[in-house]
Short mmCIF file of C-alpha atoms and ligand atoms in Angstrom, two decimals:
data_model
loop_
_atom_site.label_atom_id
_atom_site.label_comp_id
_atom_site.label_asym_id
_atom_site.label_seq_id
_atom_site.Cartn_x
_atom_site.Cartn_y
_atom_site.Cartn_z
CA MET A 1 -23.66 -1.73 -43.78
CA GLN A 2 -20.83 -4.05 -44.56
CA THR A 3 -19.33 -6.13 -41.73
CA LEU A 4 -15.74 -7.28 -42.08
CA HIS A 5 -13.78 -9.52 -39.75
CA ASP A 6 -10.48 -9.69 -41.62
CA ILE A 7 -7.77 -7.22 -42.42
CA ALA A 8 -7.30 -7.81 -46.16
CA PRO A 9 -10.87 -6.89 -47.21
CA LEU A 10 -10.80 -3.96 -44.80
CA ARG A 11 -7.65 -2.61 -46.44
CA ALA A 12 -9.22 -3.08 -49.88
CA ARG A 13 -12.33 -1.12 -48.95
CA ILE A 14 -10.32 1.64 -47.30
CA ALA A 15 -8.04 1.89 -50.32
CA ALA A 16 -11.04 2.24 -52.65
CA VAL A 17 -12.46 5.10 -50.57
CA ARG A 18 -9.06 6.76 -50.45
CA ARG A 19 -8.67 6.49 -54.23
CA ALA A 20 -12.01 8.25 -54.61
CA GLU A 21 -10.75 10.89 -52.15
CA GLY A 22 -13.54 10.17 -49.67
CA ARG A 23 -13.10 11.12 -46.03
CA ILE A 24 -13.06 8.39 -43.38
CA ALA A 25 -14.45 8.91 -39.87
CA PHE A 26 -13.83 6.20 -37.29
CA VAL A 27 -15.48 5.19 -34.01
CA PRO A 28 -13.58 2.49 -32.10
CA THR A 29 -15.64 0.59 -29.48
CA MET A 30 -15.74 -2.61 -27.49
CA GLY A 31 -19.35 -3.25 -28.49
CA SER A 32 -22.38 -3.78 -26.23
CA LEU A 33 -23.50 -0.57 -27.83
CA HIS A 34 -25.80 2.04 -26.35
CA GLU A 35 -26.97 5.53 -27.28
CA GLY A 36 -23.61 7.00 -26.19
CA HIS A 37 -21.79 4.99 -28.86
CA LEU A 38 -24.47 5.72 -31.44
CA GLN A 39 -24.14 9.46 -30.97
CA LEU A 40 -20.46 9.05 -31.80
CA ILE A 41 -21.61 7.50 -35.08
CA ASP A 42 -23.85 10.56 -35.65
CA GLU A 43 -20.85 12.83 -35.06
CA ALA A 44 -18.75 10.73 -37.45
CA ARG A 45 -21.46 11.06 -40.09
CA ARG A 46 -21.54 14.85 -39.63
CA ARG A 47 -17.75 15.03 -40.01
CA VAL A 48 -17.78 12.95 -43.17
CA ALA A 49 -20.70 14.87 -44.68
CA ALA A 50 -19.09 18.23 -43.93
CA GLU A 51 -15.78 17.39 -45.52
CA SER A 52 -16.40 14.89 -48.28
CA GLY A 53 -16.78 15.71 -51.92
CA GLY A 54 -20.46 14.92 -52.40
CA ASP A 55 -21.56 11.96 -54.52
CA SER A 56 -18.18 11.61 -56.23
CA ALA A 57 -16.40 11.03 -52.88
CA PRO A 58 -19.10 10.07 -50.40
CA GLY A 59 -16.79 9.19 -47.52
CA LEU A 60 -17.09 6.37 -45.04
CA VAL A 61 -18.22 6.01 -41.42
CA VAL A 62 -16.37 3.09 -39.86
CA ALA A 63 -17.01 1.55 -36.45
CA SER A 64 -14.95 -1.18 -34.86
CA ILE A 65 -15.98 -3.65 -32.20
CA PHE A 66 -13.11 -5.34 -30.47
CA VAL A 67 -12.89 -6.35 -26.82
CA ASN A 68 -9.19 -5.74 -26.44
CA PRO A 69 -7.51 -8.20 -24.06
CA LEU A 70 -4.47 -5.93 -23.77
CA GLN A 71 -6.38 -3.35 -21.76
CA PHE A 72 -7.87 -5.73 -19.19
CA GLY A 73 -6.02 -6.58 -15.99
CA PRO A 74 -5.86 -10.21 -14.80
CA SER A 75 -8.69 -9.69 -12.30
CA GLU A 76 -10.86 -7.63 -14.66
CA ASP A 77 -13.92 -8.59 -16.67
CA PHE A 78 -12.44 -9.55 -20.08
CA ASP A 79 -14.19 -12.94 -20.21
CA SER A 80 -17.52 -11.68 -18.92
CA TYR A 81 -17.55 -8.36 -20.83
CA PRO A 82 -20.97 -8.27 -22.58
CA ARG A 83 -20.79 -9.28 -26.27
CA ASP A 84 -23.64 -9.38 -28.80
CA LEU A 85 -22.35 -8.74 -32.28
CA ASP A 86 -25.66 -9.28 -34.11
CA ARG A 87 -27.49 -6.78 -31.94
CA ASP A 88 -24.65 -4.26 -32.22
CA ALA A 89 -24.45 -4.64 -36.01
CA ALA A 90 -28.21 -4.01 -36.33
CA LEU A 91 -27.93 -0.86 -34.19
CA LEU A 92 -25.00 0.46 -36.24
CA ASP A 93 -26.76 -0.33 -39.50
CA ALA A 94 -29.92 1.48 -38.37
CA ARG A 95 -27.81 4.48 -37.38
CA GLY A 96 -26.23 4.78 -40.82
CA CYS A 97 -22.79 3.33 -40.18
CA ASP A 98 -21.19 2.21 -43.46
CA LEU A 99 -18.65 -0.36 -42.32
CA LEU A 100 -18.22 -2.42 -39.17
CA PHE A 101 -14.81 -3.93 -38.52
CA ALA A 102 -15.14 -6.72 -35.94
CA PRO A 103 -11.90 -8.68 -35.82
CA SER A 104 -11.15 -11.67 -33.61
CA VAL A 105 -8.36 -11.54 -31.03
CA ARG A 106 -6.34 -13.80 -33.33
CA THR A 107 -6.80 -11.40 -36.24
CA MET A 108 -5.66 -8.39 -34.20
CA TYR A 109 -2.90 -10.25 -32.37
CA PRO A 110 -1.75 -13.17 -34.56
CA VAL A 111 1.48 -13.20 -32.58
CA ALA A 112 2.06 -11.94 -29.06
CA GLN A 113 1.80 -8.13 -29.18
CA THR A 114 5.21 -7.38 -27.73
CA PHE A 115 5.54 -3.98 -29.41
CA ARG A 116 3.45 -1.65 -27.29
CA VAL A 117 2.78 2.07 -27.00
CA GLN A 118 4.31 3.32 -23.78
CA THR A 119 2.34 6.19 -22.25
CA PRO A 120 3.98 9.06 -20.35
CA PRO A 121 3.53 8.41 -16.60
CA GLU A 122 2.10 11.86 -15.89
CA LEU A 123 -0.82 11.01 -18.19
CA GLY A 124 -0.94 7.21 -18.24
CA ALA A 125 -0.03 6.24 -14.68
CA VAL A 126 -2.40 8.56 -12.81
CA LEU A 127 -6.13 8.24 -12.03
CA GLU A 128 -7.40 5.31 -14.17
CA GLY A 129 -3.81 4.35 -14.95
CA ALA A 130 -2.89 4.16 -11.26
CA PHE A 131 -5.74 1.77 -10.52
CA ARG A 132 -5.51 -0.19 -13.77
CA PRO A 133 -1.79 -0.68 -14.47
CA GLY A 134 -1.13 -1.14 -18.19
CA PHE A 135 -4.63 0.00 -19.14
CA PHE A 136 -3.62 2.99 -21.25
CA GLU A 137 -0.72 1.09 -22.79
CA GLY A 138 -3.27 -1.49 -23.93
CA VAL A 139 -5.69 1.17 -25.16
CA CYS A 140 -3.05 3.13 -27.07
CA THR A 141 -1.58 0.01 -28.63
CA VAL A 142 -4.90 -1.17 -30.00
CA VAL A 143 -6.00 2.32 -31.02
CA LEU A 144 -2.76 2.92 -32.92
CA LYS A 145 -3.14 -0.44 -34.63
CA LEU A 146 -6.75 0.29 -35.55
CA PHE A 147 -5.75 3.72 -36.87
CA ASN A 148 -3.17 2.03 -39.09
CA LEU A 149 -5.77 -0.37 -40.45
CA VAL A 150 -8.67 2.07 -40.90
CA GLN A 151 -6.58 5.15 -41.85
CA PRO A 152 -9.22 7.61 -40.67
CA ASP A 153 -9.13 11.35 -41.21
CA VAL A 154 -10.97 11.79 -37.94
CA ALA A 155 -11.68 9.53 -34.97
CA ILE A 156 -14.47 10.18 -32.48
CA PHE A 157 -14.09 9.36 -28.79
CA GLY A 158 -16.46 9.93 -25.88
CA SER A 159 -15.73 12.46 -23.14
CA LYS A 160 -17.10 9.92 -20.70
CA ASP A 161 -13.62 8.36 -20.87
CA TYR A 162 -12.01 11.76 -20.44
CA GLN A 163 -8.48 10.60 -19.66
CA GLN A 164 -8.57 8.12 -22.54
CA ALA A 165 -9.58 10.78 -25.09
CA LEU A 166 -6.88 13.08 -23.74
CA ILE A 167 -4.17 10.43 -23.94
CA VAL A 168 -5.16 9.40 -27.45
CA ARG A 169 -5.04 13.06 -28.51
CA HIS A 170 -1.52 13.40 -27.08
CA MET A 171 -0.43 10.16 -28.77
CA VAL A 172 -1.70 11.40 -32.12
CA GLN A 173 0.11 14.72 -31.70
CA GLN A 174 3.40 13.28 -30.49
CA LEU A 175 3.55 10.49 -33.07
CA GLY A 176 2.48 12.78 -35.90
CA LEU A 177 -0.48 10.68 -36.95
CA PRO A 178 -2.44 12.29 -39.80
CA LEU A 179 -5.88 12.47 -38.20
CA ASP A 180 -8.01 14.64 -35.94
CA ILE A 181 -9.34 13.46 -32.60
CA VAL A 182 -12.80 14.63 -31.59
CA ALA A 183 -14.11 14.23 -28.04
CA ALA A 184 -17.92 14.10 -28.09
CA PRO A 185 -20.09 14.92 -25.06
CA THR A 186 -21.06 12.22 -22.56
CA VAL A 187 -24.52 10.83 -23.19
CA ARG A 188 -26.50 10.27 -20.01
CA ALA A 189 -29.70 8.60 -18.88
CA GLU A 190 -32.47 10.93 -17.76
CA ASP A 191 -31.37 10.64 -14.13
CA GLY A 192 -27.84 11.74 -15.05
CA LEU A 193 -26.06 8.38 -15.04
CA ALA A 194 -23.49 8.23 -17.83
CA LEU A 195 -24.44 5.46 -20.25
CA SER A 196 -21.95 2.60 -20.08
CA SER A 197 -21.85 -0.99 -21.22
CA ARG A 198 -20.97 -1.89 -17.63
CA ASN A 199 -24.27 -0.45 -16.34
CA ALA A 200 -25.71 -3.80 -17.38
CA TYR A 201 -23.93 -5.33 -14.38
CA LEU A 202 -25.92 -3.17 -11.90
CA SER A 203 -28.79 -4.69 -9.90
CA ALA A 204 -32.07 -2.75 -9.89
CA ASP A 205 -31.21 -1.24 -6.51
CA GLU A 206 -27.70 -0.29 -7.62
CA ARG A 207 -29.03 1.21 -10.83
CA ALA A 208 -31.36 3.43 -8.81
CA ARG A 209 -28.40 4.65 -6.70
CA ALA A 210 -25.89 4.96 -9.54
CA PRO A 211 -26.61 8.68 -10.32
CA GLN A 212 -25.05 9.47 -6.91
CA LEU A 213 -21.63 9.40 -8.54
CA ARG A 214 -22.45 12.26 -10.89
CA GLN A 215 -24.32 14.14 -8.16
CA THR A 216 -21.21 13.96 -5.97
CA LEU A 217 -19.04 15.40 -8.76
CA LEU A 218 -21.51 18.22 -9.42
CA ALA A 219 -21.57 19.06 -5.70
CA LEU A 220 -17.77 19.14 -5.60
CA ALA A 221 -17.64 21.45 -8.63
CA GLN A 222 -20.20 23.75 -7.04
CA SER A 223 -18.28 23.96 -3.77
CA LEU A 224 -15.07 24.95 -5.59
CA SER A 225 -16.91 27.49 -7.73
CA ASP A 226 -18.40 28.96 -4.55
CA ALA A 227 -14.91 29.24 -3.06
CA ALA A 228 -13.66 30.87 -6.25
CA ALA A 229 -16.56 33.32 -6.31
CA SER A 230 -15.63 34.52 -2.84
CA ALA A 231 -12.19 35.65 -4.04
CA VAL A 232 -11.47 39.23 -3.16
CA MET A 233 -7.77 39.86 -3.62
CA SER A 234 -6.47 36.85 -5.53
CA PRO A 235 -7.53 35.35 -8.86
CA ALA A 236 -10.51 33.10 -8.42
CA ALA A 237 -8.67 29.93 -9.41
CA LEU A 238 -6.02 30.52 -6.75
CA ALA A 239 -8.67 31.26 -4.16
CA ALA A 240 -10.23 27.85 -4.82
CA VAL A 241 -6.98 25.88 -4.70
CA PRO A 242 -6.72 25.48 -0.90
CA HIS A 243 -10.20 23.98 -0.96
CA ILE A 244 -9.47 21.27 -3.50
CA GLU A 245 -8.16 18.56 -1.23
CA ALA A 246 -10.90 19.13 1.30
CA ALA A 247 -13.53 19.03 -1.46
CA GLN A 248 -12.07 15.78 -2.83
CA ASP A 249 -12.13 14.29 0.68
CA VAL A 250 -15.73 15.37 1.18
CA ALA A 251 -16.67 13.73 -2.12
CA LEU A 252 -14.82 10.50 -1.25
CA GLN A 253 -16.46 10.35 2.17
CA ARG A 254 -19.88 11.11 0.73
CA LEU A 255 -19.51 8.20 -1.69
CA ARG A 256 -18.38 5.89 1.11
CA ASP A 257 -21.34 6.98 3.26
CA LEU A 258 -23.62 6.11 0.35
CA GLY A 259 -22.15 2.61 0.18
CA TRP A 260 -19.69 3.09 -2.69
CA SER A 261 -16.00 2.11 -2.73
CA PRO A 262 -14.30 5.01 -4.49
CA ASP A 263 -10.90 4.56 -6.14
CA TYR A 264 -10.32 8.26 -6.70
CA VAL A 265 -11.96 11.65 -6.99
CA GLU A 266 -9.49 14.13 -8.47
CA VAL A 267 -9.64 17.65 -9.78
CA ARG A 268 -7.45 18.56 -12.74
CA SER A 269 -6.99 21.54 -14.98
CA ALA A 270 -9.01 20.93 -18.15
CA ARG A 271 -6.38 22.82 -20.15
CA ASP A 272 -3.29 20.79 -19.31
CA PHE A 273 -4.53 18.03 -16.95
CA CYS A 274 -2.19 19.31 -14.20
CA PRO A 275 -3.45 19.24 -10.64
CA PRO A 276 -4.72 22.80 -10.04
CA GLN A 277 -2.60 22.73 -6.88
CA ALA A 278 0.33 23.30 -9.27
CA LEU A 279 -1.14 26.68 -10.27
CA SER A 280 1.09 29.60 -9.48
CA ALA A 281 0.14 33.23 -9.12
CA GLU A 282 2.15 33.97 -12.28
CA ALA A 283 0.21 31.37 -14.21
CA VAL A 284 -3.16 32.84 -13.30
CA SER A 285 -3.58 36.45 -14.15
CA ALA A 286 -6.37 38.28 -12.36
CA SER A 287 -7.74 39.68 -15.62
CA PRO A 288 -11.46 38.98 -16.09
CA GLU A 289 -10.71 37.23 -19.41
CA ALA A 290 -8.24 34.83 -17.79
CA GLN A 291 -10.61 34.14 -14.92
CA ALA A 292 -13.48 33.41 -17.27
CA ASP A 293 -11.22 30.96 -19.04
CA VAL A 294 -10.39 28.75 -16.06
CA ARG A 295 -11.85 25.31 -16.70
CA TRP A 296 -11.37 22.39 -14.37
CA VAL A 297 -12.44 18.79 -14.59
CA VAL A 298 -13.16 16.41 -11.76
CA LEU A 299 -12.74 12.72 -12.53
CA ALA A 300 -13.84 9.79 -10.42
CA ALA A 301 -13.99 6.03 -10.34
CA ALA A 302 -15.94 4.09 -7.74
CA ARG A 303 -17.38 0.65 -7.26
CA LEU A 304 -21.04 0.09 -6.47
CA GLY A 305 -21.30 -3.55 -5.47
CA LYS A 306 -19.17 -5.40 -8.01
CA THR A 307 -19.51 -2.77 -10.74
CA ARG A 308 -16.82 -0.15 -11.23
CA LEU A 309 -18.15 3.07 -12.75
CA ILE A 310 -16.28 6.16 -13.92
CA ASP A 311 -17.52 9.64 -14.60
CA ASN A 312 -16.21 13.17 -14.89
CA HIS A 313 -17.48 16.70 -14.97
CA GLU A 314 -15.75 19.58 -16.71
CA TRP A 315 -16.79 23.05 -15.70
CA GLN A 316 -15.88 26.69 -15.86
CA LEU A 317 -14.81 27.72 -12.39
CA LEU A 318 -16.69 31.03 -12.54
CA PRO A 319 -19.89 31.45 -14.52
CA PRO A 320 -19.49 33.81 -17.48
CA ALA A 321 -20.08 37.42 -16.43
P1 LIG B 401 -16.22 1.46 -25.05
O1 LIG B 401 -16.94 0.56 -25.96
O2 LIG B 401 -16.78 1.52 -23.68
O3 LIG B 401 -14.73 1.27 -25.08
O4 LIG B 401 -16.45 2.93 -25.62
C1 LIG B 401 -16.19 3.23 -26.97
C2 LIG B 401 -16.28 4.71 -27.15
O5 LIG B 401 -17.57 5.15 -26.77
C3 LIG B 401 -15.29 5.47 -26.27
O6 LIG B 401 -14.76 6.56 -27.01
C4 LIG B 401 -16.14 5.94 -25.14
O7 LIG B 401 -15.66 7.12 -24.52
C5 LIG B 401 -17.45 6.21 -25.85
N1 LIG B 401 -18.54 6.21 -24.90
C6 LIG B 401 -18.88 5.25 -24.01
N2 LIG B 401 -19.92 5.64 -23.26
C7 LIG B 401 -20.27 6.88 -23.68
C8 LIG B 401 -21.26 7.85 -23.30
N3 LIG B 401 -22.12 7.59 -22.31
N4 LIG B 401 -21.30 9.00 -23.95
C9 LIG B 401 -20.42 9.28 -24.96
N5 LIG B 401 -19.46 8.43 -25.37
C10 LIG B 401 -19.38 7.25 -24.73
#
């Protein structure tokens, strides 16, 4: 694996691959890599292998490691965010990554980055965006810049950061960027905790309790599915709607009782990210096909001690018949 820190050699390598008509798959990260990141590299490799032209155009799997100051708030952990480039490079190399781009802040932002990507408030100012003002603007700005440098055909993101993957997908569509966005499944520890670089901040006791976040989301999903399954006259999704706020409150209270400080627990439609409360009878036909198609996602962020964790769970409201 080649590691590059500067833009000029990166552009040269990308241009050579492009000339040979190789495909480029890209995995942007902030480093401190774990199995979740490495499975994105596997997915990138599969995409490149499936669509490249064999030995004549072998394609390229590119990862980036850049702790992006633009997406950290003033009281967040930019300075203390875990960094270990040598370890990360060895992991990427062992996993078959071809090129690591690891620029400095000065390389990415040689002058103040005053041009920024503004995100639509209904996507970028809710949930994570409500609690971390400017976060998605910072993410989109760096991701757009990295896309311009790496020129990927496909970029792989993790579903663990569900809202982030969704916003990047919308950005790519609305700005007409010539690449596909893939959201890969969340990789979890055996006890269900979503792998995250920030798990390193947890004490042993907190680590043992951390799966409670996922368990709370699964319980919420089950309670709404139970409400939907009891529907007699109305479509299942509509039958579950009145229960959403109560289910969110139960989940928030459960987390508080377990010693967490939750920022939010919110249910959204997986199709359009609207609150399901916005569903209308017209929008939800009672046909079995439409009912089988109703997918919701519940997203949450909560602090355990000093560590803020996020997770989400997407599910089909009614099990397939
Ligand atoms: P980060 O370095 O935390 O910014 O994450 C870089 C990429 O890895 C993002 O697309 C994340 O969604 C993804 N990612 C982080 N944790 C996981 C995980 N547990 N499973 C799958 N993808 C993940």
